[in-house]
């Protein structure tokens, strides 16, 4: 199996993980420069897979991961984490717990997708370089 196919298979195995993360971030939205709990959750998830990280400013999180194969290419993955000052009206089990704040912009999904990608890469460092 090619490295790309192996990574794709690993992503599919993390479908529920990604959904759970997205719902967590959707339920716990924070406005720009106030994403303290969001940053903490991101750091916790990075810690689980052994990815070292640093804070940028007060709420930004930066991490770097190197593959085990030879190579010097670099890929940057980034996401926004802030929510909007909008009252959520859609009733569901993971609706916003923060009155007047919601992820109407998709940043909850972006953050979940990025953390899922980071986990896949951390668990498969033997498949890439750089």
C-alpha positions as a Markdown table, in Angstrom:
| # | Residue | x | y | z |
|---|---|---|---|---|
| 1 | Unk | 0.0 | 0.0 | 0.0 |
| 2 | Unk | 1.4 | 3.4 | -0.9 |
| 3 | Unk | 2.1 | 6.0 | 1.9 |
| 4 | Unk | -0.8 | 8.2 | 0.7 |
| 5 | Unk | -3.3 | 5.3 | 0.8 |
| 6 | Unk | -2.1 | 4.3 | 4.3 |
| 7 | Unk | -2.5 | 7.9 | 5.5 |
| 8 | Unk | -6.0 | 8.1 | 3.9 |
| 9 | Unk | -7.0 | 4.9 | 5.7 |
| 10 | Unk | -5.8 | 6.3 | 9.0 |
| 11 | Unk | -7.8 | 9.4 | 8.4 |
| 12 | Unk | -11.0 | 7.4 | 7.9 |
| 13 | Unk | -10.3 | 5.5 | 11.2 |
| 14 | Unk | -10.3 | 8.9 | 13.0 |
| 15 | Unk | -13.7 | 10.0 | 11.7 |
| 16 | Unk | -15.4 | 9.8 | 15.1 |
| 17 | Unk | -12.5 | 11.6 | 16.7 |
| 18 | Unk | -12.9 | 14.5 | 14.3 |
| 19 | Unk | -16.6 | 14.7 | 14.8 |
| 20 | Unk | -16.2 | 14.6 | 18.6 |
| 21 | Unk | -13.6 | 17.5 | 18.4 |
| 22 | Unk | -15.8 | 19.5 | 16.1 |
| 23 | Unk | -18.7 | 19.2 | 18.4 |
| 24 | Unk | -16.6 | 20.1 | 21.4 |
| 25 | Unk | -15.4 | 23.3 | 19.7 |
| 26 | Unk | -18.9 | 24.1 | 18.5 |
| 27 | Unk | -20.3 | 23.8 | 22.0 |
| 28 | Unk | -17.5 | 25.9 | 23.5 |
| 29 | Unk | -17.0 | 28.9 | 21.2 |
| 30 | Unk | -14.8 | 31.8 | 22.1 |
| 31 | Unk | -14.5 | 35.2 | 20.5 |
| 32 | Unk | -11.2 | 36.4 | 18.8 |
| 33 | Unk | -8.3 | 36.9 | 21.3 |
| 34 | Unk | -10.4 | 35.2 | 24.0 |
| 35 | Unk | -9.9 | 31.5 | 22.9 |
| 36 | Unk | -8.2 | 30.5 | 26.1 |
| 37 | Unk | -10.1 | 27.2 | 26.6 |
| 38 | Unk | -9.8 | 26.5 | 22.8 |
| 39 | Unk | -6.0 | 26.9 | 23.0 |
| 40 | Unk | -5.9 | 24.7 | 26.1 |
| 41 | Unk | -7.9 | 21.9 | 24.3 |
| 42 | Unk | -5.6 | 22.1 | 21.3 |
| 43 | Unk | -2.6 | 21.8 | 23.5 |
| 44 | Unk | -4.2 | 18.8 | 25.3 |
| 45 | Unk | -4.8 | 17.0 | 22.0 |
| 46 | Unk | -1.2 | 17.7 | 20.8 |
| 47 | Unk | 0.1 | 16.4 | 24.0 |
| 48 | Unk | -1.8 | 13.1 | 23.6 |
| 49 | Unk | 0.1 | 12.4 | 20.4 |
| 50 | Unk | 3.5 | 13.7 | 21.6 |
| 51 | Unk | 3.6 | 16.9 | 19.5 |
| 52 | Unk | 5.5 | 19.7 | 21.2 |
| 53 | Unk | 3.9 | 23.1 | 21.0 |
| 54 | Unk | 4.3 | 26.7 | 22.0 |
| 55 | Unk | 1.9 | 29.6 | 22.6 |
| 56 | Unk | 1.9 | 32.6 | 20.4 |
| 57 | Unk | 0.5 | 35.7 | 22.1 |
| 58 | Unk | -2.0 | 34.5 | 24.6 |
| 59 | Unk | -4.3 | 32.2 | 22.6 |
| 60 | Unk | -2.4 | 31.0 | 19.5 |
| 61 | Unk | -0.8 | 27.6 | 19.5 |
| 62 | Unk | 2.2 | 26.7 | 17.3 |
| 63 | Unk | 3.5 | 23.2 | 16.8 |
| 64 | Unk | 6.2 | 21.6 | 14.6 |
| 65 | Unk | 6.4 | 17.9 | 13.6 |
| 66 | Unk | 9.2 | 16.3 | 11.7 |
| 67 | Unk | 8.9 | 13.1 | 9.7 |
| 68 | Unk | 11.4 | 10.2 | 10.0 |
| 69 | Unk | 12.3 | 9.9 | 6.3 |
| 70 | Unk | 14.9 | 11.9 | 4.5 |
| 71 | Unk | 13.6 | 15.1 | 3.1 |
| 72 | Unk | 13.5 | 18.8 | 3.7 |
| 73 | Unk | 10.1 | 19.9 | 2.4 |
| 74 | Unk | 7.9 | 21.8 | 4.8 |
| 75 | Unk | 4.1 | 21.9 | 4.9 |
| 76 | Unk | 2.3 | 24.5 | 6.9 |
| 77 | Unk | -1.2 | 23.7 | 8.3 |
| 78 | Unk | -3.1 | 26.4 | 10.0 |
| 79 | Unk | -6.6 | 27.2 | 11.2 |
| 80 | Unk | -8.6 | 30.0 | 12.8 |
| 81 | Unk | -10.2 | 29.2 | 16.1 |
| 82 | Unk | -12.4 | 32.1 | 16.9 |
| 83 | Unk | -16.2 | 32.2 | 16.9 |
| 84 | Unk | -18.6 | 35.0 | 16.1 |
| 85 | Unk | -20.8 | 37.2 | 18.3 |
| 86 | Unk | -24.0 | 35.5 | 17.1 |
| 87 | Unk | -26.8 | 33.8 | 19.1 |
| 88 | Unk | -27.1 | 30.1 | 18.1 |
| 89 | Unk | -30.7 | 29.2 | 17.4 |
| 90 | Unk | -30.2 | 25.7 | 16.1 |
| 91 | Unk | -31.0 | 23.3 | 18.9 |
| 92 | Unk | -28.8 | 20.2 | 19.1 |
| 93 | Unk | -26.8 | 18.3 | 21.7 |
| 94 | Unk | -23.7 | 20.3 | 20.9 |
| 95 | Unk | -25.2 | 23.7 | 20.5 |
| 96 | Unk | -23.2 | 26.6 | 22.0 |
| 97 | Unk | -23.0 | 26.9 | 25.7 |
| 98 | Unk | -21.8 | 30.5 | 25.5 |
| 99 | Unk | -24.7 | 32.9 | 25.2 |
| 100 | Unk | -24.4 | 35.2 | 22.2 |
| 101 | Unk | -21.3 | 33.4 | 20.7 |
| 102 | Unk | -21.3 | 30.6 | 18.2 |
| 103 | Unk | -19.2 | 29.0 | 15.5 |
| 104 | Unk | -21.2 | 30.1 | 12.5 |
| 105 | Unk | -18.0 | 30.4 | 10.5 |
| 106 | Unk | -16.7 | 26.9 | 10.4 |
| 107 | Unk | -13.7 | 27.4 | 12.5 |
| 108 | Unk | -14.8 | 24.6 | 14.8 |
| 109 | Unk | -14.5 | 22.3 | 11.8 |
| 110 | Unk | -11.2 | 23.7 | 10.7 |
| 111 | Unk | -9.7 | 23.2 | 14.2 |
| 112 | Unk | -11.0 | 19.7 | 14.4 |
| 113 | Unk | -9.7 | 18.9 | 10.9 |
| 114 | Unk | -6.3 | 20.3 | 11.7 |
| 115 | Unk | -6.0 | 18.4 | 14.9 |
| 116 | Unk | -7.0 | 15.2 | 13.1 |
| 117 | Unk | -4.4 | 15.8 | 10.5 |
| 118 | Unk | -1.8 | 16.4 | 13.2 |
| 119 | Unk | -2.7 | 13.2 | 14.9 |
| 120 | Unk | -2.5 | 11.2 | 11.6 |
| 121 | Unk | 0.9 | 12.7 | 10.9 |
| 122 | Unk | 2.2 | 12.1 | 14.4 |
| 123 | Unk | 1.2 | 8.5 | 14.3 |
| 124 | Unk | 2.8 | 8.0 | 10.8 |
| 125 | Unk | 6.1 | 9.9 | 11.0 |
| 126 | Unk | 7.7 | 6.9 | 9.4 |
| 127 | Unk | 5.8 | 7.6 | 6.1 |
| 128 | Unk | 7.1 | 11.1 | 5.4 |
| 129 | Unk | 10.2 | 13.3 | 5.6 |
| 130 | Unk | 10.7 | 16.9 | 6.2 |
